Structures are given as C-alpha cells and as structure tokens.
Coordinates of C-alpha atoms and ligand atoms in Angstrom, one line a residue:
M142 CA 0.1 -0.4 0.3
L143 CA 3.2 2.8 0.9
D144 CA 4.5 2.1 -2.2
G145 CA 1.5 1.8 -4.3
A146 CA 0.9 5.8 -2.6
K147 CA 4.6 6.5 -3.0
A148 CA 4.1 5.8 -7.3
R149 CA 1.4 7.7 -7.4
Y150 CA 2.8 10.6 -5.5
T151 CA 5.8 9.9 -8.2
H152 CA 2.9 9.4 -11.1
I153 CA 1.7 12.9 -10.5
A154 CA 4.7 14.5 -9.7
E155 CA 5.7 13.5 -13.1
T156 CA 2.8 13.6 -14.6
N157 CA 2.8 17.6 -14.3
N158 CA 6.3 18.3 -14.2
L159 CA 5.9 20.8 -11.9
L160 CA 7.7 20.7 -8.7
A161 CA 10.2 23.2 -7.6
E162 CA 13.6 21.3 -6.5
K163 CA 13.2 22.7 -3.1
S164 CA 9.8 21.8 -3.2
E165 CA 10.7 18.0 -3.9
R166 CA 12.6 17.9 -1.2
R167 CA 10.5 18.9 1.1
V168 CA 8.2 16.6 -0.4
C169 CA 10.9 13.8 0.3
K170 CA 11.3 14.2 3.5
R171 CA 7.6 14.2 4.5
L172 CA 7.5 10.5 3.1
A173 CA 10.5 9.3 5.4
I174 CA 8.7 11.1 8.3
L175 CA 5.7 9.3 7.1
E176 CA 7.6 5.7 6.2
E177 CA 8.5 5.6 10.2
R178 CA 5.0 6.3 11.2
D179 CA 4.3 3.7 8.6
T180 CA 0.0 4.3 8.5
V181 CA -2.1 4.6 5.6
A182 CA -4.0 6.8 6.1
S183 CA -1.5 9.1 7.4
M184 CA 0.2 9.0 4.2
T185 CA -3.1 9.8 2.0
S186 CA -4.1 12.7 3.9
V187 CA -0.4 14.2 3.7
L188 CA -0.2 13.8 0.0
L189 CA -4.1 15.5 -0.6
S190 CA -2.3 18.7 0.9
S191 CA 0.8 18.2 -0.7
Q192 CA 0.9 21.2 -3.0
W193 CA -2.4 21.8 -1.9
W194 CA -2.5 25.8 -4.0
R195 CA -1.8 24.6 -7.6
S196 CA -5.2 23.7 -7.8
A197 CA -7.1 25.2 -4.9
V198 CA -10.1 27.1 -5.1
I199 CA -10.1 30.3 -2.9
Y200 CA -12.5 32.3 -2.2
Q201 CA -12.5 35.7 -0.8
I202 CA -14.4 36.8 1.6
Y203 CA -14.4 40.4 1.8
P204 CA -14.5 40.7 6.0
R205 CA -17.0 44.4 5.6
S206 CA -19.8 42.6 3.3
F207 CA -20.1 39.3 3.9
A208 CA -22.0 38.6 7.6
D209 CA -22.7 40.6 10.5
A210 CA -23.0 38.8 13.8
N211 CA -23.4 41.7 16.4
G212 CA -26.0 43.8 14.2
D213 CA -23.9 46.9 13.4
G214 CA -24.4 46.9 10.1
M215 CA -20.5 46.4 9.6
G216 CA -19.0 42.2 8.9
D217 CA -17.4 40.5 11.5
L218 CA -15.1 37.5 12.1
L219 CA -17.9 35.6 14.1
G220 CA -19.7 36.7 11.6
I221 CA -17.8 34.5 8.8
R222 CA -17.2 31.8 11.5
D223 CA -20.6 31.2 11.3
R224 CA -21.3 30.7 7.8
L225 CA -18.4 28.6 6.9
P226 CA -19.9 25.4 6.9
E227 CA -22.2 27.2 3.6
L228 CA -18.8 27.8 2.1
A229 CA -17.4 24.6 2.8
E230 CA -21.1 22.3 0.9
L231 CA -19.7 25.4 -1.9
G232 CA -16.7 23.4 -2.0
I233 CA -14.0 25.6 -2.0
D234 CA -10.3 25.1 -0.3
A235 CA -9.7 28.1 1.3
V236 CA -10.5 31.3 2.4
W237 CA -8.5 34.8 1.2
L238 CA -9.5 37.6 4.6
S239 CA -9.4 41.3 3.4
P240 CA -7.5 43.0 6.5
F241 CA -9.8 42.7 9.3
Y242 CA -6.7 45.0 11.5
T243 CA -6.8 48.0 13.2
S244 CA -7.5 50.4 11.0
P245 CA -9.3 54.2 11.0
Q246 CA -11.5 52.5 7.3
R247 CA -10.1 55.6 5.4
D248 CA -9.4 52.5 2.5
A249 CA -12.1 49.3 3.8
G250 CA -8.8 48.5 6.0
Y251 CA -6.4 48.6 3.6
D252 CA -5.0 51.4 5.8
V253 CA -3.2 49.6 8.5
A254 CA -2.6 50.8 12.2
D255 CA -1.5 48.0 13.9
Y256 CA -0.5 44.7 12.2
C257 CA -1.0 41.9 14.9
D258 CA -4.6 43.2 16.0
V259 CA -8.0 43.2 15.3
D260 CA -10.3 46.2 14.5
P261 CA -13.0 46.0 17.4
L262 CA -15.3 47.2 14.5
F263 CA -14.7 42.8 13.2
G264 CA -14.0 41.7 16.7
T265 CA -11.3 40.3 18.7
L266 CA -8.2 37.6 18.3
D267 CA -9.7 35.5 20.6
D268 CA -12.2 35.6 17.2
F269 CA -9.6 35.4 14.9
D270 CA -8.4 32.2 17.2
S271 CA -12.1 31.0 16.8
M272 CA -12.9 31.6 13.4
T273 CA -9.7 29.9 12.0
A274 CA -10.0 27.0 14.0
R275 CA -13.6 26.6 13.0
A276 CA -12.1 26.5 9.3
H277 CA -9.5 24.0 9.7
E278 CA -12.3 21.8 11.1
L279 CA -13.6 22.5 8.0
D280 CA -10.5 21.5 6.0
L281 CA -10.2 24.5 4.9
R282 CA -7.2 27.0 5.0
V283 CA -7.3 30.5 5.7
I284 CA -5.1 32.9 4.4
V285 CA -5.1 36.5 5.1
D286 CA -4.2 40.0 4.1
L287 CA -0.9 41.5 4.2
V288 CA -0.6 45.0 3.7
P289 CA 3.2 46.2 3.1
N290 CA 3.0 49.0 0.7
H291 CA 1.8 51.6 3.3
S292 CA 0.0 52.2 6.8
S293 CA -2.2 54.1 8.5
S294 CA -0.8 57.7 9.4
D295 CA -2.3 56.9 12.3
H296 CA 0.1 53.9 12.6
R297 CA 2.8 54.8 15.8
W298 CA 5.4 54.6 12.9
F299 CA 3.8 57.3 11.0
Q300 CA 2.8 59.7 13.8
E301 CA 6.5 59.3 15.6
A302 CA 8.1 59.8 11.6
L303 CA 5.7 63.4 12.0
L304 CA 7.1 64.2 15.1
A305 CA 10.8 63.6 14.3
A306 CA 13.3 65.2 12.2
P307 CA 14.0 65.6 9.1
G308 CA 17.0 62.7 8.0
S309 CA 15.9 61.1 11.5
D310 CA 15.6 57.1 11.9
E311 CA 11.7 57.8 12.1
R312 CA 11.8 59.4 8.9
A313 CA 13.7 57.5 6.3
R314 CA 10.3 54.1 7.7
Y315 CA 9.0 56.3 4.7
I316 CA 9.4 58.4 1.7
F317 CA 9.5 62.2 3.1
R318 CA 11.5 64.6 0.9
D319 CA 11.8 67.7 0.5
G320 CA 9.6 69.7 -2.0
R321 CA 10.7 71.2 -5.2
G322 CA 10.7 75.2 -5.9
E323 CA 12.4 77.9 -4.0
N324 CA 10.5 77.0 -0.6
G325 CA 10.1 73.3 -1.5
E326 CA 6.2 74.4 -2.9
L327 CA 6.1 71.9 -5.1
P328 CA 5.4 68.2 -4.6
P329 CA 9.3 66.2 -5.3
N330 CA 7.8 64.8 -8.3
N331 CA 4.5 64.6 -10.8
W332 CA 3.6 61.4 -9.7
D333 CA -0.2 60.9 -9.0
S334 CA -2.2 58.5 -6.8
V335 CA -4.2 55.2 -7.6
F336 CA -6.8 56.9 -6.0
G337 CA -7.0 60.1 -8.1
G338 CA -5.0 63.4 -7.1
R339 CA -1.4 64.1 -5.8
A340 CA 0.5 61.2 -4.5
W341 CA 2.1 63.6 -2.2
T342 CA 1.2 65.5 0.4
R343 CA 2.7 68.3 2.5
T344 CA 3.4 67.5 6.4
E345 CA 3.5 70.8 8.7
K346 CA 6.5 71.3 11.7
A347 CA 5.6 71.7 15.2
D348 CA 5.6 75.8 14.3
G349 CA 2.8 75.6 11.9
T350 CA 5.4 76.1 9.0
P351 CA 5.2 74.0 6.0
G352 CA 7.7 70.6 6.4
Q353 CA 9.1 68.5 4.0
W354 CA 6.6 66.1 1.8
Y355 CA 5.4 62.1 2.4
L356 CA 4.6 59.7 -0.6
H357 CA 1.2 58.3 -0.8
L358 CA 0.5 55.9 -3.7
F359 CA -3.2 55.6 -2.3
D360 CA -4.7 57.8 -0.4
S361 CA -3.2 61.3 2.0
T362 CA -3.5 58.4 4.8
Q363 CA -1.5 55.5 3.3
P364 CA 2.3 56.7 3.3
D365 CA 4.3 54.4 1.7
F366 CA 6.8 52.1 3.7
D367 CA 10.3 52.8 2.4
W368 CA 11.6 49.5 2.2
N369 CA 14.9 50.0 1.0
N370 CA 15.4 50.2 4.9
P371 CA 16.6 47.2 7.1
W372 CA 14.2 48.3 10.3
V373 CA 10.4 48.0 7.7
R374 CA 11.8 44.4 6.8
R375 CA 12.7 43.5 10.5
Q376 CA 9.2 44.8 11.6
F377 CA 7.0 42.5 8.5
D378 CA 9.3 39.7 9.3
D379 CA 7.4 39.7 12.9
V380 CA 4.2 40.4 10.8
L381 CA 4.9 37.6 9.3
R382 CA 5.6 35.2 11.8
F383 CA 2.8 36.8 14.2
W384 CA 0.6 35.4 12.1
L385 CA 1.9 31.9 11.2
D386 CA 2.2 31.5 15.2
R387 CA -1.6 31.8 15.3
G388 CA -1.9 29.1 11.8
V389 CA -2.9 30.8 8.9
D390 CA -1.9 29.2 6.1
G391 CA -0.7 31.7 3.8
F392 CA -1.0 35.6 3.2
R393 CA -1.9 37.1 -0.1
V394 CA 0.3 40.3 -0.6
D395 CA -1.4 43.6 -1.2
V396 CA 0.2 46.1 -4.1
A397 CA 3.0 43.2 -4.1
H398 CA 4.1 45.4 -7.6
G399 CA 4.8 48.7 -5.1
M400 CA 7.0 48.2 -2.4
I401 CA 9.7 49.8 -4.8
K402 CA 10.6 52.7 -6.2
A403 CA 12.8 53.6 -9.5
D404 CA 16.3 55.4 -7.6
G405 CA 15.5 59.1 -7.9
L406 CA 12.0 58.6 -8.0
P407 CA 11.5 60.1 -11.6
D408 CA 8.7 62.2 -12.5
W409 CA 6.0 60.0 -14.6
A410 CA 3.5 60.2 -17.2
P411 CA 0.8 57.8 -16.7
P412 CA -0.7 56.0 -19.9
V413 CA -4.8 57.7 -20.0
A414 CA -6.8 54.7 -20.4
G415 CA -4.4 53.0 -18.4
G416 CA -5.9 51.0 -14.5
S417 CA -5.9 52.6 -11.9
M418 CA -3.2 50.3 -10.3
G419 CA -1.0 49.3 -13.3
G420 CA -1.5 46.3 -16.0
A421 CA -3.2 46.6 -18.9
S422 CA -0.8 48.2 -21.1
T423 CA -0.9 49.8 -24.3
A424 CA 2.7 49.3 -25.1
A425 CA 2.9 47.6 -28.7
D426 CA 5.7 45.4 -27.9
A427 CA 8.2 44.4 -24.9
A428 CA 11.0 46.6 -25.1
E429 CA 7.8 49.5 -24.7
L430 CA 6.7 47.8 -22.3
A431 CA 9.7 48.3 -20.4
T432 CA 9.6 52.3 -21.1
S433 CA 6.3 52.6 -20.2
R434 CA 6.2 51.5 -17.2
A435 CA 5.8 53.2 -14.5
P436 CA 8.8 53.9 -11.6
Y437 CA 6.9 52.9 -9.0
W438 CA 5.6 49.3 -10.5
A439 CA 7.0 46.2 -10.6
Q440 CA 10.4 47.1 -10.1
D441 CA 12.9 44.7 -10.2
G442 CA 13.9 45.3 -6.0
V443 CA 11.2 43.7 -5.1
H444 CA 12.3 40.3 -5.6
E445 CA 14.5 40.1 -3.3
I446 CA 12.1 41.0 -0.2
Y447 CA 9.6 38.3 -1.4
R448 CA 12.8 35.5 -1.3
E449 CA 13.1 36.6 2.6
W450 CA 9.3 35.7 3.1
R451 CA 9.4 32.9 1.9
H452 CA 12.2 31.3 3.4
I453 CA 9.8 32.4 7.1
L454 CA 7.0 30.5 5.6
D455 CA 9.2 27.7 4.6
S456 CA 10.7 27.4 7.9
Y457 CA 6.8 26.5 9.0
D458 CA 5.4 23.1 8.7
G459 CA 2.5 22.3 6.7
E460 CA 2.5 24.6 3.6
R461 CA 1.8 28.2 4.0
I462 CA 1.6 30.8 0.8
L463 CA 2.1 33.8 -0.3
A464 CA -0.1 35.0 -3.3
A465 CA 0.9 38.2 -5.2
E466 CA -1.6 40.9 -6.1
A467 CA 0.6 42.4 -8.8
W468 CA -0.8 43.6 -12.0
V469 CA 2.1 43.6 -14.3
D470 CA 1.8 43.2 -17.9
P471 CA 2.9 41.1 -19.9
V472 CA 2.2 37.9 -17.7
T473 CA 5.5 36.7 -19.0
D474 CA 6.7 39.4 -16.1
M475 CA 3.9 38.6 -14.1
A476 CA 5.6 35.5 -14.0
K477 CA 8.7 36.7 -11.8
W478 CA 6.6 36.8 -8.8
V479 CA 6.3 33.0 -8.7
R480 CA 9.3 31.8 -9.2
P481 CA 10.4 28.9 -7.5
D482 CA 12.2 30.4 -4.7
E483 CA 9.4 33.8 -4.4
M484 CA 5.7 33.5 -3.9
H485 CA 3.7 30.3 -4.7
Q486 CA 0.4 32.3 -6.8
A487 CA 0.1 35.7 -8.4
F488 CA -3.9 36.8 -9.5
N489 CA -3.9 36.8 -12.9
F490 CA -5.0 40.1 -13.9
P491 CA -4.6 39.8 -17.5
Y492 CA -7.2 37.3 -17.2
L493 CA -9.5 38.9 -16.0
E494 CA -9.0 42.0 -17.5
T495 CA -10.3 40.1 -20.6
P496 CA -13.0 40.4 -22.8
W497 CA -15.5 37.5 -23.1
A498 CA -14.5 36.9 -26.4
A499 CA -12.8 33.5 -27.2
E500 CA -9.8 34.8 -29.7
P501 CA -8.4 37.3 -26.5
L502 CA -9.7 34.3 -24.5
R503 CA -7.3 31.4 -26.1
A504 CA -4.6 34.4 -26.4
V505 CA -4.4 34.7 -22.4
I506 CA -5.0 31.1 -21.4
D507 CA -2.3 30.4 -23.3
A508 CA 0.3 32.8 -22.6
S509 CA -0.7 31.9 -18.7
I510 CA -0.4 28.4 -18.9
S511 CA 3.1 28.9 -20.9
A512 CA 4.5 31.9 -18.6
F513 CA 3.9 30.1 -15.2
S514 CA 4.6 26.6 -16.4
A515 CA 8.0 28.4 -17.3
V516 CA 8.6 28.8 -14.1
E517 CA 7.5 26.1 -12.7
A518 CA 4.4 27.8 -11.4
P519 CA 0.3 27.1 -11.7
S520 CA -1.4 29.8 -13.6
T521 CA -4.7 31.1 -11.2
W522 CA -7.9 32.3 -12.5
V523 CA -9.8 35.7 -11.0
L524 CA -12.9 37.0 -12.6
S525 CA -14.0 39.4 -10.0
N526 CA -12.7 41.0 -6.5
H527 CA -13.1 43.9 -4.6
D528 CA -11.3 46.7 -6.6
V529 CA -12.8 45.4 -10.1
V530 CA -16.4 45.7 -11.5
R531 CA -18.3 42.4 -10.6
H532 CA -17.7 39.9 -13.6
A533 CA -21.3 39.3 -13.9
S534 CA -21.9 43.4 -15.3
R535 CA -18.3 43.7 -16.4
L536 CA -18.4 41.7 -18.7
A537 CA -21.7 43.6 -20.4
L538 CA -20.5 46.7 -20.6
T539 CA -20.2 48.6 -23.8
A540 CA -17.4 51.5 -22.8
V541 CA -14.4 51.2 -21.8
N542 CA -13.7 51.3 -18.0
P543 CA -10.7 51.3 -16.5
Q544 CA -10.4 49.5 -12.9
G545 CA -10.5 51.5 -10.1
H546 CA -13.3 53.6 -11.7
G547 CA -16.3 52.0 -11.1
I548 CA -19.5 52.2 -12.5
G549 CA -22.3 54.6 -11.1
P550 CA -25.9 56.0 -12.9
R551 CA -23.9 58.7 -14.5
S552 CA -21.9 56.0 -16.4
A553 CA -21.6 55.6 -20.5
G554 CA -22.2 51.7 -21.8
L555 CA -23.8 50.5 -18.7
P556 CA -24.8 46.6 -19.5
I557 CA -27.9 44.9 -19.4
P558 CA -28.5 42.5 -16.4
E559 CA -29.5 40.0 -18.4
V560 CA -26.2 39.3 -20.9
G561 CA -24.0 40.2 -17.8
L562 CA -25.5 37.4 -15.9
R563 CA -25.0 35.2 -18.9
R564 CA -22.3 36.0 -19.6
A565 CA -20.4 35.4 -16.2
R566 CA -21.9 31.9 -15.7
A567 CA -20.6 31.5 -19.2
A568 CA -16.9 32.7 -18.0
T569 CA -16.8 30.8 -14.4
A570 CA -17.7 27.4 -16.2
L571 CA -14.9 28.4 -18.6
M572 CA -12.6 29.5 -15.6
L573 CA -13.5 26.7 -12.8
A574 CA -12.7 24.0 -15.8
L575 CA -8.8 25.5 -16.6
P576 CA -6.2 24.0 -14.8
G577 CA -4.7 25.7 -12.0
S578 CA -6.3 27.5 -8.8
A579 CA -8.8 29.9 -8.8
Y580 CA -10.4 32.5 -6.8
I581 CA -14.1 33.2 -5.9
Y582 CA -15.1 36.9 -4.9
Q583 CA -18.0 36.7 -2.8
G584 CA -21.1 36.9 -3.4
E585 CA -20.3 35.8 -7.1
E586 CA -21.5 32.6 -6.6
L587 CA -24.8 34.3 -6.1
G588 CA -24.6 36.4 -9.6
L589 CA -24.5 39.4 -7.8
P590 CA -24.5 42.4 -9.9
E591 CA -22.0 45.8 -9.3
V592 CA -24.8 48.1 -7.5
I593 CA -24.3 50.9 -10.1
D594 CA -27.4 53.4 -8.2
L595 CA -25.3 53.7 -4.8
P596 CA -26.7 56.8 -3.6
D597 CA -24.0 59.6 -3.6
E598 CA -24.0 60.1 -0.1
A599 CA -23.2 56.5 1.2
R600 CA -20.0 55.8 -0.8
E601 CA -17.3 55.8 1.2
D602 CA -14.2 54.4 -1.8
P603 CA -11.3 57.2 -1.3
T604 CA -11.4 57.1 -5.1
W605 CA -14.7 59.3 -5.3
F606 CA -13.5 61.5 -2.8
R607 CA -10.2 62.1 -4.9
T608 CA -11.5 62.9 -7.8
S609 CA -14.2 64.5 -6.8
G610 CA -17.5 62.5 -8.0
E611 CA -15.5 61.8 -10.9
R612 CA -14.9 58.2 -10.7
Y613 CA -17.4 56.2 -9.0
G614 CA -15.0 53.8 -7.1
R615 CA -15.0 50.1 -6.3
D616 CA -18.3 50.5 -3.8
G617 CA -20.7 48.7 -5.9
C618 CA -19.4 45.6 -6.1
R619 CA -18.4 45.6 -1.7
V620 CA -22.3 45.9 -1.2
P621 CA -23.4 43.5 2.0
I622 CA -24.0 40.0 0.7
P623 CA -28.0 38.2 0.7
W624 CA -28.1 35.2 2.4
E625 CA -31.5 34.9 3.5
A626 CA -34.2 36.3 1.2
D627 CA -36.6 37.1 3.9
S628 CA -34.3 38.6 6.3
P629 CA -34.2 42.0 7.6
S630 CA -30.6 42.9 5.3
Y631 CA -31.4 39.8 3.6
G632 CA -29.8 37.8 6.6
F633 CA -26.1 39.8 6.4
S634 CA -27.1 40.7 10.1
P635 CA -29.4 40.4 12.7
T636 CA -30.7 43.4 11.9
A637 CA -31.4 45.4 9.6
A638 CA -28.4 47.4 9.3
A639 CA -25.9 46.6 6.5
W640 CA -22.7 49.6 6.1
L641 CA -24.1 50.6 2.6
P642 CA -27.3 49.8 0.9
Q643 CA -29.0 46.7 -0.4
P644 CA -30.6 46.7 -3.3
A645 CA -34.1 45.7 -3.0
D646 CA -34.6 43.6 -5.8
W647 CA -31.7 41.0 -4.0
A648 CA -34.5 38.2 -2.5
P649 CA -34.1 36.4 -5.4
L650 CA -30.7 36.3 -5.1
A651 CA -30.2 35.4 -1.5
R652 CA -28.6 32.1 -1.1
D653 CA -31.1 30.3 0.4
A654 CA -33.4 31.3 -2.6
Q655 CA -31.3 30.0 -4.7
R656 CA -30.3 26.6 -2.9
N657 CA -31.4 23.4 -4.6
V658 CA -32.8 25.3 -7.0
S659 CA -31.5 23.9 -10.4
D660 CA -31.0 26.3 -12.6
S661 CA -29.4 29.1 -10.3
T662 CA -26.3 30.5 -10.4
L663 CA -25.9 28.9 -6.9
T664 CA -26.0 25.5 -7.9
M665 CA -24.1 26.2 -10.7
Y666 CA -20.9 26.6 -9.1
M667 CA -21.8 24.0 -6.6
T668 CA -21.6 21.5 -9.9
A669 CA -19.0 22.8 -11.1
L670 CA -16.6 22.4 -8.1
A671 CA -17.5 19.4 -7.0
L672 CA -16.9 17.9 -10.9
R673 CA -13.8 20.5 -10.8
R674 CA -12.6 18.0 -7.4
A675 CA -14.2 15.1 -9.3
H676 CA -12.6 15.5 -12.6
E677 CA -9.5 16.6 -11.0
L678 CA -9.4 19.4 -13.4
G679 CA -7.1 21.6 -11.4
T680 CA -4.2 19.4 -11.6
G681 CA -5.1 18.6 -15.1
E682 CA -3.7 19.6 -18.3
L683 CA -5.1 22.0 -21.4
E684 CA -5.5 20.9 -24.9
W685 CA -7.3 23.1 -27.5
L686 CA -10.0 21.2 -29.9
D687 CA -10.8 22.7 -33.5
S688 CA -14.5 24.0 -32.7
G689 CA -14.8 25.4 -35.6
E690 CA -16.5 28.3 -34.8
K691 CA -14.5 31.2 -34.4
T692 CA -17.0 32.6 -31.2
V693 CA -16.6 28.8 -29.6
L694 CA -13.8 27.8 -27.5
A695 CA -13.2 24.1 -27.0
L696 CA -11.2 22.2 -25.2
R697 CA -10.3 18.8 -23.6
N698 CA -9.0 18.9 -19.6
G699 CA -8.8 14.9 -19.3
D700 CA -12.4 13.1 -19.1
V701 CA -13.9 16.8 -19.7
L702 CA -14.8 18.9 -23.2
V703 CA -15.2 22.3 -22.5
Y704 CA -17.2 24.0 -25.7
A705 CA -17.7 27.8 -24.7
N706 CA -19.6 30.3 -27.5
T707 CA -18.8 33.8 -26.7
G708 CA -21.0 34.6 -29.4
D709 CA -24.1 36.0 -30.0
T710 CA -25.6 33.4 -31.9
A711 CA -26.3 29.8 -31.0
V712 CA -23.8 27.7 -32.7
T713 CA -24.6 23.3 -32.9
M714 CA -23.5 21.2 -30.6
P715 CA -21.4 18.0 -30.4
A716 CA -23.4 15.1 -28.5
G717 CA -22.4 14.1 -25.4
E718 CA -23.4 13.3 -22.1
V719 CA -23.8 16.9 -20.0
L720 CA -22.5 17.8 -16.9
L721 CA -22.3 21.2 -16.8
A722 CA -24.0 24.1 -19.1
S723 CA -23.8 27.3 -17.7
G724 CA -27.4 28.3 -19.3
T725 CA -30.2 26.4 -21.4
L726 CA -29.3 24.5 -24.0
S727 CA -31.8 23.9 -27.0
N728 CA -32.4 21.5 -29.3
G729 CA -28.3 20.6 -29.6
E730 CA -27.4 23.7 -30.0
L731 CA -25.0 25.3 -27.6
T732 CA -26.8 29.2 -27.4
A733 CA -25.0 32.3 -27.1
D734 CA -22.6 33.2 -23.8
T735 CA -23.0 29.9 -22.7
T736 CA -20.3 26.8 -21.4
V737 CA -21.3 23.5 -21.4
W738 CA -18.7 20.7 -20.1
L739 CA -19.3 17.0 -21.7
R740 CA -18.1 14.0 -20.9
A741 CA -15.6 13.0 -23.5
Ligands
GLC74 C1 -5.0 46.8 -3.0 C2 -6.3 46.6 -2.3 C3 -7.1 47.7 -2.8 C4 -6.2 48.8 -1.6 C5 -4.7 49.3 -2.2 C6 -4.4 50.3 -1.8 O1 -5.5 47.3 -4.7 O2 -6.7 45.5 -3.5 O3 -8.7 47.7 -2.3 O4 -7.3 49.9 -2.4 O5 -4.3 48.1 -2.5 O6 -4.1 50.1 0.0

C-alpha cells in the first residue's frame, strides 16, 4: 500500500512536471517521516495536501460585507465563523480574508494602524482564533491579507516619523522628501495617486509652518514605507511570524508590485486609458512596455523581499503560501513573482481584464499557462474581487471602463443585467474548467451584479472623494451579500443594518432562495466545483480542440470537454453527456454566451 501510494505521488509529480527542486526536497522529507509513521491513512492525508495551492479554489471574503454577527451593520469575524459551513458546502478549499486589522478604515481596512491586532469593528484576536479553528475543522485553509506597501497615517510608526526631524531614523521608515521650488512648495515629483490627485502630501512642522512631503501611492492617509530600509523589513518579518504562529495558511500580499520605487523617484506620465493599479498596458511590444512602466510598479528590487519571506514561510510546517496582488503586464513578467523561491501564486489580472471573446481568451489562457509553467508555478484564474466591477456586470459593459473607475448612474455603456449574468455564468464555467488555482469573490456564486445606483452620500471609496465624484470607485462591488430572502438586510445582519445599502430587488439572489434550485447560479457553482474536484481538473492539462466556430472555445481537460460560446448566436453542439451547462441548451444547440461541460 505504502509503495502504491508513493508511486501514485511520483506519477502525479512527473505528469505535471511542476515540482520545484526545493518543494521536492520537502516532499521527500515528508515521505520519510511517513515511512516512520507507517500508516497509510496519514500518508493519504499528507499526499492530498501536498501542493494544495496548485489547484485550490480560494474564496475571497470581504469581511465588512460577508456576515455581521453583532448587528452593527458591519461584517465581523464571528459572522464569518458562523457562515463557514456554507462555504464548505459550496466546495472551496480555502478562504482569503481582506483586512480586519486595527484601522481607521479610510480605505476600508487597507490602511493598517496595527498589523498584529483585530479592529474592534471586526472583533478580537480570540474571535480570529475561533474563526480559524472552525475553518480548519471544516478543512478550509485560511489566508490573510498583508498590506506592506503602506500603513495608515495613524500607525505609531508614522506618527513618530511626523514628530521626528528630517533625516531621522523615524522618517527613514517612510518616503519623506523636501519639496521642489524655491520654498519647497512643489511636490518632489509629478506622481499621481492611484485614487486620483497627487501622490504627495506636505507635512506641517510643530510651529505650523510647512515641512517635508511624504509619498502615498494611495490615499493621503496611507503613507508608503521605504522598503530599502532594513528596519522596515524586520518589522514585517515579525508580522509574518505573528500570523504564522497563529496558524494562518498564507498571505495575499497587497500591492506586491509597488513596494520598491525607482532610484531618484523620476517624474512619469501615466497612459490616459491605463487601469489605476498598472497592468492592462497599451504598449505595442516588450521594449515599449519596459520604458512605459511606472517608476513605482514592478521594480526588480521587490523580488529580494519575497525571497526572504519565502524562507520564513518555509521554516513553518504545513504548506503556507504567498499570493501576489501584482498588476503586471505581460504575464511573462508577472511570472517573475512566482519563481520557485518567491511567491506561490499571483493573481492573473490579464485574464480578469480580458473581454468575453474567444480569440483573446484563448490567447491569454495560452500565455498564462506557458508563462507560469516556465517558472513551475500554477496559473491562477480570477474574474472578480473587491477592486473591480463584478463580472456579472463588467462582461456586458459597452464602454471602456478602466479598473478602479467603477460604474454609477452616469457611466457610459451600462450593462444589460441579463446579458451580464449570462456571460458571467459562462465565463465562470470556463474558468473553473481550467487547470491551476481559481479565485472566487464573495457573492459571485449568487450571480450578484455591481450595484450601480448607490446614493452618492453612501459611497465610501477614497477614489470617489479624491476625484470629486468623477470616478465612482469600488463601493458597487462591496455591498453586503444576501443570505436569506426574507430576513432584514437579507440575513447579512441580525438587524436591518448594512454599511452600504442593499438593493431592494436582491431577495431572489439570496443564498437560501438559490439553494437546491436546479438552474440557479449557486447550484451551477456548486456543481462545477464538485465536478472540478471529481475530475481533478485543477491538476489536469489543457488541450485545445477545433470548434469549427470563431466564437467558440473548445478544450479538453482530462475526461471533460468544454465548449464556450462567446458569440451572440447559437451554434451546433457536439453530442455527449452534459455534465454542466451555464445556461439553457436547446435542440442540440449551444446558445449564445453559454458554456457546457461534456463527458469526453
Ligand atoms: C490593493 C487593495 C485595494 C486597496 C489598495 C491599497 O489594491 O486590493 O483594495 O485600496 O491595495 O491598499
């Protein structure tokens, strides 16, 4: 038995040809330990968990909007804990929680004032432990968000820096500079903030006269750290250890392409149509791309930081992972974040930004698999998160909408909801058939659309304020999710409170209204996830087939055939046993915007 299991493991490793040398050594060590233990049961469980992240489906929880246990209208950790069984039932492998740390919430928690504590809005460290324990009981791994590019301006480290003199050790933690102009009245360079407006704010001296400027790629309440300073690195080593010691299974690393800035902080003019976080470049070729890259995105120096972190993670038992939020184009460059001694995964934003059309989809899938496998990493797939227009709306937009701008009542090219949902379901069915790891953003399993008509006074995204309402920002994808059709705030909270107002027509989208309903979006997700697991699609291999139609993608992954019709007319479908369909099939035809899985 032991030999059989070993052979099976070797076979998986060889077939996928994915194991980095280092990981292989770890696995061997594990096998040796197992031989000592000599129990097949424990061997099986370790084998199953080996390299879990290569094929995992990871569900993003946005704590503010997931579930509120204490009734204040803001989601919290105990709310999450109590809803975890429903996520286990959905069929995911891990959860990633957006920040719940101490924070003045100027950027919804991505402005951290204490990296090692829980904000009272979300609960306590004990609540975190209780939530994590429950997740582990349910075989769900827990990934937390790490926000290392900047802290909150409320953080003690920054407050001390403000009080200290220019040139002091305290100021060296962040990026303080003298201004340009005769009296330093002009910012040190021309950089804009991701959220609009300039990326520098001038300080005031104790006597009230103007002082140095500090850099903030995001809001003025989010000063950037100077990652060239070893002191900063040491603090974050401790932060990593703090959460690893508490049992987390990994970190999603915020702005993982922004922590090092080009020497001399040179001026730079961003492309007008670019997304707010970089990526989605309009450059014609690699050479143009290199020169058109912002001096604060994707600088080579970031990689050294991740190599150090990888050492720390590897010194812990289990397989703890790092996942990069790095908006980097092209995907061959993004793959640098996941070289064998760096992070495990990087969010595939080029995939997320691809329109619902067969040709570009095939190109980005090919480019992703080839770029990531060249560095022995799995590709990831993602369609929605808390920073982008939900894909049930985005895929039906008819006007350009750069990432971060969001949509609202006055936006051009607003989606037709039915088209959006149809495409979103088809896009998800395609995504979940691909080999690699997939991310799901809370509420997409319910088919939630972007909330377009939020009242202006309810909006909280700093983008909205920093652009004086010119960009709506990201609130529309962050509305608390509906659990129960007939409860106040749709079961999000025991009271009717919700920090962003929920649309009046969401009752049919509530989880309990979709559960066990054969054609609901929730059922489609659950079926797809169960099939994905049963047919081992996450560790499979993709082979393109000729669909005979320009608008139809056709592929095989193991014993599953997938046809995705991105066009607006029905096409003839091959015969076969239907395992999953994202929409209604009629008379042997694959309808517009529909994906089907057939048994090969
Ligand atoms: C990341 C987060 C986003 C946040 C920004 C600044 O992009 O996903 O929500 O506003 O970083 O921390």
